[in-house]
């Protein structure tokens, strides 16, 4: 059994989070194994799955067999279109010799049904098929079972022999059998022998062709070990082990996408001006930042005693003020309650809110026509701003002037010199944070599409080129502008 899976360019784009031109460049650079097949509009790429990174392969299989939900392979039905597309895609990838055999098999199967409908006895029909098409009784029965219950238009693809099978091996998998077996074997915690036994039990009444356990085990083990490890560790582990989200930043225009992220800082701060509620109170405040994704520039941020709708509005006001009232095309938001508050996202679908109610208030972003995208649940790596937040955090919180105020992210991580009495004044923290954000903006960046330029250099270059995908809020005086965000 050959476990070599080939995917389309569209599937690779979805898995890798890059555009088609990037996929083509990587194929040309031989980073991915690929070949072309004839298709509508010209040649089309087929990319070998195991030439992609292990985590991408694992995500492909996880999505294909719905591992994240923890369902058994027969507890859900796949969408018919998905099965049919996969069937014909594999048929198109088959050799001309196999396609010719499929056509011969189809003629034989149709001749069988014509003979039976004409009243010819089954034994006579078997003999006629053997004589006219060279296909014996057992082989014909196998093809008849393979098309049983399937629409006529898919029979040709179903009758393509060994179209997913290594021709050097004698053992055959019926198409549905391999799909079922692989799904069962990849379920977290499943044993290969149990998966094989389940496949055999499932396939016996369906006439599936299933090899021996030893062959089935070898077929499964031909998948890369790291891919199998990722898959069998479960859907949550898959997300945690996958690298920071891939994105072709060069495909974005300036202000096409902003990203929000809020976090609790690891410093004890004394509210020396009362701006966080109670003057003189000692606390660990939150910082919520907004990043322009293409350039990695931190457009604005706000400091608050808690994460709520107010701090989102303050940070957005800060970003709009800095950009002279630019409104982005879209925002990628953390799925915390501060962003999901109706004052911020009312009128937009949300994972916990369900359908949008007709009488629901319209939040800030829907009111401004900003498209909302929710970050992946429990997966901070899906937010591009995470890297910048980490860099600024590392440069800010351990500074010498904050010695004694640094408390770590949990009690066990507190340094010996920590003392709440050493809490840093809020005014000093604001000053230091601004310094480090500015330093981050001036430093060369090695990220994709940055070419070792600083965030501010890239921002300036795109601004001068006019490569901007945003509109500007105009015709409002300062008072009305501020009231819009209250």
Coordinates of C-alpha atoms in Angstrom, one line a residue:
X1 CA 0.0 0.0 0.0
X2 CA 1.4 3.4 -0.9
X3 CA 0.8 6.1 1.6
X4 CA 2.1 8.8 -0.7
X5 CA -0.6 11.4 -0.6
X6 CA -0.7 14.2 -3.2
X7 CA -2.6 17.4 -2.6
X8 CA -3.7 20.3 -4.8
X9 CA -2.3 23.8 -4.8
X10 CA -5.5 25.0 -3.1
X11 CA -5.1 22.5 -0.3
X12 CA -1.5 23.6 0.2
X13 CA -2.5 27.2 0.3
X14 CA -5.0 26.5 3.1
X15 CA -2.6 24.3 5.1
X16 CA 0.4 26.6 4.9
X17 CA -1.4 30.0 5.0
X18 CA 0.5 31.4 2.0
X19 CA -0.6 32.4 -1.5
X20 CA -0.3 30.4 -4.7
X21 CA 2.8 32.3 -6.0
X22 CA 4.7 31.4 -2.8
X23 CA 3.8 27.7 -3.3
X24 CA 5.1 27.9 -6.8
X25 CA 8.3 29.6 -5.7
X26 CA 8.9 26.8 -3.2
X27 CA 8.2 24.1 -5.8
X28 CA 10.6 25.8 -8.2
X29 CA 13.2 25.9 -5.4
X30 CA 12.6 22.2 -4.9
X31 CA 11.5 22.7 -1.3
X32 CA 8.4 20.7 -2.1
X33 CA 8.1 17.6 -4.3
X34 CA 5.5 18.2 -7.0
X35 CA 4.5 17.2 -10.5
X36 CA 1.9 18.5 -12.9
X37 CA -1.2 16.9 -14.5
X38 CA -3.4 18.2 -17.3
X39 CA -6.4 20.2 -16.0
X40 CA -8.9 22.8 -17.0
X41 CA -7.0 25.9 -18.0
X42 CA -3.7 24.1 -18.2
X43 CA -1.3 22.1 -16.1
X44 CA -2.0 21.8 -12.4
X45 CA 0.4 21.0 -9.6
X46 CA 0.1 18.0 -7.3
X47 CA 2.2 18.3 -4.2
X48 CA 3.5 15.4 -2.3
X49 CA 2.2 15.7 1.2
X50 CA 5.2 14.1 3.0
X51 CA 7.5 16.9 1.5
X52 CA 5.7 19.4 3.7
X53 CA 6.6 20.0 7.3
X54 CA 5.5 17.3 9.8
X55 CA 3.0 19.6 11.6
X56 CA 1.4 20.5 8.3
X57 CA 1.0 16.8 7.4
X58 CA -0.5 16.2 10.8
X59 CA -3.0 19.1 10.4
X60 CA -4.0 17.7 7.0
X61 CA -4.8 14.3 8.5
X62 CA -6.4 15.7 11.6
X63 CA -8.8 17.8 9.5
X64 CA -9.4 15.0 7.1
X65 CA -10.4 12.5 9.8
X66 CA -11.8 15.1 12.3
X67 CA -9.5 14.1 15.1
X68 CA -10.0 17.2 17.1
X69 CA -13.6 16.3 18.0
X70 CA -12.5 12.9 19.3
X71 CA -15.1 11.1 17.1
X72 CA -14.7 7.6 16.0
X73 CA -14.3 7.3 12.2
X74 CA -17.8 5.9 11.7
X75 CA -19.5 8.3 14.0
X76 CA -19.6 11.1 11.4
X77 CA -20.3 11.1 7.7
X78 CA -18.0 13.0 5.4
X79 CA -19.5 15.5 3.1
X80 CA -20.3 13.8 -0.2
X81 CA -18.5 16.4 -2.2
X82 CA -15.3 15.9 -0.3
X83 CA -15.3 12.2 -1.0
X84 CA -16.1 12.6 -4.6
X85 CA -13.5 15.3 -5.2
X86 CA -10.8 13.1 -3.5
X87 CA -12.0 10.1 -5.6
X88 CA -11.6 11.9 -8.9
X89 CA -8.4 13.7 -7.9
X90 CA -6.8 10.3 -7.2
X91 CA -8.2 9.0 -10.5
X92 CA -6.6 11.9 -12.4
X93 CA -3.3 11.1 -10.8
X94 CA -3.4 7.5 -12.0
X95 CA -1.3 6.3 -14.9
X96 CA -2.7 6.0 -18.4
X97 CA -2.4 2.2 -18.1
X98 CA -4.6 2.2 -15.0
X99 CA -7.1 4.5 -16.5
X100 CA -7.4 2.2 -19.5
X101 CA -8.0 -0.7 -17.2
X102 CA -10.7 1.3 -15.4
X103 CA -12.5 1.9 -18.7
X104 CA -12.3 -1.8 -19.5
X105 CA -13.7 -2.6 -16.1
X106 CA -16.5 -0.1 -16.5
X107 CA -17.5 -1.6 -19.9
X108 CA -17.6 -5.1 -18.2
X109 CA -19.7 -3.9 -15.3
X110 CA -22.2 -2.1 -17.6
X111 CA -22.3 -5.3 -19.8
X112 CA -23.1 -7.3 -16.7
X113 CA -26.1 -5.1 -15.8
X114 CA -27.3 -5.0 -19.4
X115 CA -27.2 -8.8 -19.5
X116 CA -29.0 -9.3 -16.2
X117 CA -31.7 -6.8 -17.1
X118 CA -32.2 -8.6 -20.4
X119 CA -33.1 -11.7 -18.4
X120 CA -29.8 -13.6 -19.0
X121 CA -28.9 -15.9 -16.1
X122 CA -26.1 -14.9 -13.8
X123 CA -23.9 -17.9 -14.7
X124 CA -24.4 -17.2 -18.4
X125 CA -23.6 -13.5 -17.8
X126 CA -20.4 -14.4 -16.0
X127 CA -19.3 -16.6 -18.9
X128 CA -20.0 -13.8 -21.4
X129 CA -18.0 -11.3 -19.4
X130 CA -15.1 -13.7 -19.2
X131 CA -15.3 -14.4 -22.9
X132 CA -15.7 -10.8 -24.1
X133 CA -13.7 -8.8 -21.6
X134 CA -11.3 -11.3 -20.0
X135 CA -12.5 -10.6 -16.5
X136 CA -13.2 -13.6 -14.3
X137 CA -16.1 -14.1 -11.9
X138 CA -14.2 -13.2 -8.7
X139 CA -12.7 -10.0 -10.2
X140 CA -16.1 -9.0 -11.6
X141 CA -17.8 -9.5 -8.2
X142 CA -15.1 -7.3 -6.7
X143 CA -15.8 -4.5 -9.1
X144 CA -19.6 -4.9 -8.7
X145 CA -19.2 -4.5 -4.9
X146 CA -16.9 -1.4 -5.4
X147 CA -19.7 0.5 -7.3
X148 CA -22.6 -0.8 -5.2
X149 CA -24.5 2.2 -3.7
X150 CA -22.5 4.8 -5.6
X151 CA -23.9 7.2 -8.3
X152 CA -23.3 6.0 -11.9
X153 CA -21.2 9.1 -12.6
X154 CA -18.5 8.0 -10.2
X155 CA -18.1 4.4 -11.4
X156 CA -15.2 5.0 -13.7
X157 CA -13.1 6.4 -10.8
X158 CA -14.2 3.6 -8.5
X159 CA -13.2 1.0 -11.0
X160 CA -9.6 2.2 -11.4
X161 CA -7.6 -0.7 -10.0
X162 CA -4.9 0.0 -7.4
X163 CA -5.1 3.7 -8.0
X164 CA -3.9 4.3 -4.5
X165 CA -1.8 1.1 -4.3
X166 CA 1.8 0.4 -4.8
X167 CA 2.0 -1.9 -7.8
X168 CA 4.9 -3.8 -6.3
X169 CA 2.6 -5.1 -3.6
X170 CA 0.0 -7.8 -4.1
X171 CA -2.2 -6.9 -1.2
X172 CA -5.1 -4.6 -2.2
X173 CA -7.1 -2.1 -0.2
X174 CA -10.6 -1.3 -1.3
X175 CA -10.7 2.5 -1.5
X176 CA -13.1 2.9 1.4
X177 CA -11.2 0.3 3.5
X178 CA -8.0 2.3 3.5
X179 CA -9.8 5.5 4.4
X180 CA -11.6 3.8 7.3
X181 CA -8.4 2.1 8.6
X182 CA -6.3 5.2 8.5
X183 CA -9.0 7.2 10.3
X184 CA -9.2 4.6 13.0
X185 CA -5.5 4.2 13.4
X186 CA -4.9 7.9 13.7
X187 CA -7.4 8.4 16.5
X188 CA -5.6 9.5 19.6
X189 CA -5.0 6.5 21.9
X190 CA -6.0 3.9 19.2
X191 CA -3.9 0.7 18.6
X192 CA -3.1 -0.3 15.1
X193 CA -4.3 -3.8 15.6
X194 CA -7.6 -2.6 16.9
X195 CA -7.9 -0.2 13.9
X196 CA -7.2 -3.1 11.6
X197 CA -9.8 -5.3 13.3
X198 CA -12.4 -2.6 13.2
X199 CA -11.8 -2.1 9.5
X200 CA -12.1 -5.9 8.9
X201 CA -15.4 -6.0 10.8
X202 CA -16.7 -3.0 9.0
X203 CA -15.6 -4.3 5.6
X204 CA -16.7 -7.9 5.7
X205 CA -20.4 -7.2 4.9
X206 CA -19.3 -4.6 2.4
X207 CA -17.0 -6.8 0.5
X208 CA -13.9 -4.7 1.2
X209 CA -10.5 -6.1 0.3
X210 CA -8.2 -5.8 3.3
X211 CA -4.7 -7.1 3.6
X212 CA -3.3 -9.0 6.6
X213 CA -2.5 -7.3 9.9
X214 CA 1.2 -7.3 9.2
X215 CA 0.8 -5.6 5.9
X216 CA -1.7 -3.1 7.3
X217 CA 0.7 -2.2 10.1
X218 CA 3.6 -1.7 7.6
X219 CA 1.4 0.5 5.5
X220 CA 0.6 2.7 8.5
X221 CA 4.2 2.8 9.7
X222 CA 5.2 4.2 6.3
X223 CA 3.8 7.5 7.5
X224 CA 6.5 9.6 9.1
X225 CA 7.0 8.9 12.8
X226 CA 6.7 12.6 13.8
X227 CA 3.5 12.9 11.8
X228 CA 2.0 9.9 13.6
X229 CA 3.2 11.2 17.0
X230 CA 1.5 14.5 16.4
X231 CA -1.7 12.9 15.3
X232 CA -1.9 10.4 18.1
X233 CA -1.2 13.0 20.8
X234 CA -4.5 14.6 20.1
X235 CA -6.0 17.7 18.6
X236 CA -5.0 20.1 21.4
X237 CA -1.4 18.9 21.3
X238 CA -1.4 19.4 17.6
X239 CA -2.2 23.0 18.0
X240 CA 0.3 23.5 20.7
X241 CA 3.1 21.8 18.7
X242 CA 2.4 23.7 15.5
X243 CA 4.8 26.6 14.9
X244 CA 3.7 30.3 14.9
X245 CA 1.1 30.8 12.3
X246 CA 2.5 31.0 8.8
X247 CA 1.4 34.0 6.8
X248 CA 2.7 35.5 3.6
X249 CA 3.1 39.1 4.9
X250 CA 4.1 40.4 1.5
X251 CA 0.6 39.7 0.2
X252 CA -0.8 42.2 2.7
X253 CA -1.2 45.9 2.1
X254 CA -0.6 48.5 4.8
X255 CA -3.5 48.6 7.3
X256 CA -5.2 45.6 5.6
X257 CA -5.1 43.8 8.9
X258 CA -4.6 44.9 12.5
X259 CA -4.1 42.4 15.4
X260 CA -5.1 42.9 19.0
X261 CA -3.5 41.2 22.1
X262 CA -3.9 41.8 25.8
X263 CA -1.8 40.4 28.6
X264 CA -1.1 40.9 32.3
X265 CA 2.4 42.3 32.9
X266 CA 4.8 40.6 35.4
X267 CA 5.5 43.8 37.4
X268 CA 3.9 45.2 40.5
X269 CA 2.9 48.8 39.7
X270 CA 1.7 51.6 41.9
X271 CA -1.0 53.7 40.5
X272 CA 0.6 57.1 41.3
X273 CA -1.9 59.2 39.3
X274 CA -5.1 57.4 39.9
X275 CA -5.7 56.6 36.2
X276 CA -6.2 52.9 36.9
X277 CA -9.0 53.5 39.4
X278 CA -7.6 54.1 42.9
X279 CA -4.6 56.3 43.5
X280 CA -1.8 54.6 45.3
X281 CA -3.1 51.1 44.7
X282 CA -0.5 48.4 43.9
X283 CA -1.5 45.9 41.2
X284 CA -0.4 44.0 38.1
X285 CA -2.0 45.9 35.3
X286 CA -2.8 44.8 31.8
X287 CA -1.4 46.1 28.5
X288 CA -3.5 45.7 25.3
X289 CA -1.7 46.4 22.1
X290 CA -2.7 46.8 18.4
X291 CA -0.2 45.8 15.7
X292 CA -0.2 46.6 12.0
X293 CA 0.4 43.1 10.7
X294 CA 2.2 43.7 7.5
X295 CA 4.9 46.0 9.0
X296 CA 4.8 44.6 12.6
X297 CA 4.4 48.2 13.9
X298 CA 2.7 48.6 17.3
X299 CA 0.2 51.3 16.3
X300 CA -1.2 51.9 19.8
X301 CA -1.7 50.4 23.2
X302 CA -3.5 51.0 26.5
X303 CA -2.8 50.2 30.1
X304 CA -5.7 49.1 32.3
X305 CA -6.5 47.5 35.6
X306 CA -8.5 44.9 33.8
X307 CA -9.2 43.6 30.3
X308 CA -12.6 44.9 29.2
X309 CA -14.3 46.8 26.4
X310 CA -12.9 50.1 27.7
X311 CA -9.3 49.1 27.3
X312 CA -10.0 47.9 23.7
X313 CA -11.5 51.3 22.9
X314 CA -8.6 53.1 24.5
X315 CA -6.0 51.1 22.5
X316 CA -8.0 51.6 19.2
X317 CA -8.2 55.3 19.9
X318 CA -4.5 55.3 20.4
X319 CA -3.9 53.5 17.1
X320 CA -6.3 55.8 15.2
X321 CA -4.7 58.9 16.7
X322 CA -1.2 57.8 15.7
X323 CA -2.3 57.0 12.1
X324 CA -4.4 60.1 11.7
X325 CA -7.7 58.3 11.9
X326 CA -7.0 55.3 9.6
X327 CA -9.6 52.5 9.8
X328 CA -8.2 49.1 8.9
X329 CA -9.9 46.7 6.6
X330 CA -9.9 43.9 9.2
X331 CA -8.9 43.0 12.7
X332 CA -7.6 39.7 14.1
X333 CA -8.8 39.6 17.7
X334 CA -8.0 37.5 20.7
X335 CA -11.2 35.6 21.8
X336 CA -11.3 37.1 25.3
X337 CA -14.4 38.6 26.7
X338 CA -13.0 42.1 26.3
X339 CA -13.1 41.8 22.5
X340 CA -16.3 39.8 22.4
X341 CA -18.2 42.5 24.4
X342 CA -21.2 43.7 22.5
X343 CA -19.8 47.3 22.7
X344 CA -16.8 46.1 20.6
X345 CA -18.1 43.3 18.3
X346 CA -21.9 43.4 18.6
X347 CA -23.5 42.6 15.3
X348 CA -20.8 40.2 14.3
X349 CA -20.9 36.4 14.7
X350 CA -18.9 35.0 17.6
X351 CA -18.2 31.5 18.8
X352 CA -20.2 31.8 22.0
X353 CA -22.9 34.2 20.9
X354 CA -24.4 32.0 18.1
X355 CA -26.6 33.8 15.6
X356 CA -26.7 37.6 15.6
X357 CA -29.9 38.8 17.1
X358 CA -31.9 41.4 15.2
X359 CA -32.1 43.8 18.1
X360 CA -28.4 43.4 19.1
X361 CA -26.5 46.7 19.5
X362 CA -23.9 47.4 16.9
X363 CA -20.4 47.3 18.3
X364 CA -17.4 49.5 17.5
X365 CA -15.8 47.4 14.7
X366 CA -19.0 46.5 12.9
X367 CA -20.1 50.1 13.1
X368 CA -16.9 51.2 11.4
X369 CA -17.2 48.4 8.8
X370 CA -14.1 46.5 10.0
X371 CA -14.1 42.8 9.3
X372 CA -13.6 40.7 12.4
X373 CA -11.6 37.5 12.4
X374 CA -11.4 35.5 15.7
X375 CA -8.1 34.0 16.7
X376 CA -7.9 30.2 17.1
X377 CA -9.2 29.1 20.5
X378 CA -6.5 28.3 23.1
X379 CA -3.8 29.0 20.5
X380 CA -2.0 32.2 21.1
X381 CA 0.4 31.4 18.3
X382 CA -2.3 32.2 15.8
X383 CA -1.9 36.0 16.6
X384 CA 1.1 37.6 14.8
X385 CA 1.4 40.2 17.6
X386 CA 2.5 37.5 20.0
X387 CA 6.1 37.7 18.8
X388 CA 6.3 41.5 19.2
X389 CA 4.6 41.3 22.6
X390 CA 7.2 38.8 23.8
X391 CA 10.1 40.9 22.5
X392 CA 8.9 44.0 24.2
X393 CA 8.1 42.2 27.4
X394 CA 11.7 40.7 27.5
X395 CA 13.2 44.2 27.0
X396 CA 10.9 46.0 29.5
X397 CA 10.1 44.0 32.6
X398 CA 13.6 42.8 33.6
X399 CA 15.2 46.3 33.4
X400 CA 17.4 47.3 36.4
X401 CA 15.0 50.1 37.5
X402 CA 12.3 47.5 38.0
X403 CA 14.3 45.3 40.3
X404 CA 12.2 44.2 43.2
X405 CA 9.0 45.0 41.3
X406 CA 9.4 42.1 38.9
X407 CA 7.1 39.3 40.2
X408 CA 7.1 36.7 37.5
X409 CA 4.0 35.2 35.9
X410 CA 3.1 33.1 38.9
X411 CA 4.0 32.8 42.6
X412 CA 6.5 30.0 42.0
X413 CA 8.4 32.2 39.4
X414 CA 8.9 35.1 41.8
X415 CA 12.6 36.1 42.3
X416 CA 14.0 36.3 45.9
X417 CA 14.3 40.0 45.7
X418 CA 10.6 40.6 44.9
X419 CA 8.8 42.9 47.3
X420 CA 5.4 44.5 46.7
X421 CA 6.8 47.6 48.5
X422 CA 9.1 48.0 45.5
X423 CA 6.2 48.5 43.1
X424 CA 7.2 50.8 40.3
X425 CA 5.2 54.0 39.8
X426 CA 2.8 53.8 36.9
X427 CA 4.3 56.9 35.3
X428 CA 7.7 55.3 35.2
X429 CA 6.3 52.2 33.7
X430 CA 4.6 54.2 31.0
X431 CA 7.8 56.0 30.1
X432 CA 9.9 52.8 30.0
X433 CA 7.3 51.0 27.9
X434 CA 7.2 53.8 25.4
X435 CA 11.0 53.7 25.1
X436 CA 11.1 50.0 24.5
X437 CA 8.2 50.1 21.9
X438 CA 10.2 52.8 20.0
X439 CA 13.4 50.8 20.2
X440 CA 11.5 47.8 18.8
X441 CA 10.3 49.9 15.9
X442 CA 13.8 51.0 15.1
X443 CA 15.5 47.6 15.3
X444 CA 16.1 45.4 12.1
X445 CA 13.5 42.7 11.8
X446 CA 14.3 39.3 10.4
X447 CA 10.6 38.2 9.8
X448 CA 9.2 37.2 6.5
X449 CA 8.8 40.1 4.1
X450 CA 10.9 42.5 6.3
X451 CA 14.3 42.0 4.6
X452 CA 16.1 43.0 7.8
X453 CA 14.4 46.4 7.7
X454 CA 12.9 47.9 10.8
X455 CA 9.2 48.0 11.3
X456 CA 9.2 51.8 10.9
X457 CA 11.2 51.5 7.6
X458 CA 8.8 49.1 6.1
X459 CA 5.9 51.2 7.3
X460 CA 7.4 54.3 5.7
X461 CA 8.2 52.5 2.4
X462 CA 4.7 51.2 2.0
X463 CA 3.1 54.5 3.0
X464 CA 5.2 56.3 0.3
X465 CA 4.3 53.7 -2.3
X466 CA 0.6 54.2 -1.5
X467 CA 0.2 50.5 -0.9
X468 CA -2.6 51.1 1.6
X469 CA -5.8 49.0 2.1
X470 CA -7.7 51.3 4.5
X471 CA -9.8 54.3 4.6
X472 CA -9.5 57.4 6.8
X473 CA -12.2 58.7 9.2
X474 CA -12.7 62.3 8.1
X475 CA -15.0 65.2 8.7
X476 CA -15.0 64.8 12.5
X477 CA -13.7 67.2 15.0
X478 CA -11.6 66.0 17.9
X479 CA -14.5 65.9 20.3
X480 CA -16.7 63.9 18.0
X481 CA -13.8 61.6 17.2
X482 CA -13.2 60.8 20.8
X483 CA -16.9 60.4 21.6
X484 CA -17.2 57.8 18.8
X485 CA -15.0 55.5 20.9
X486 CA -16.7 56.0 24.3

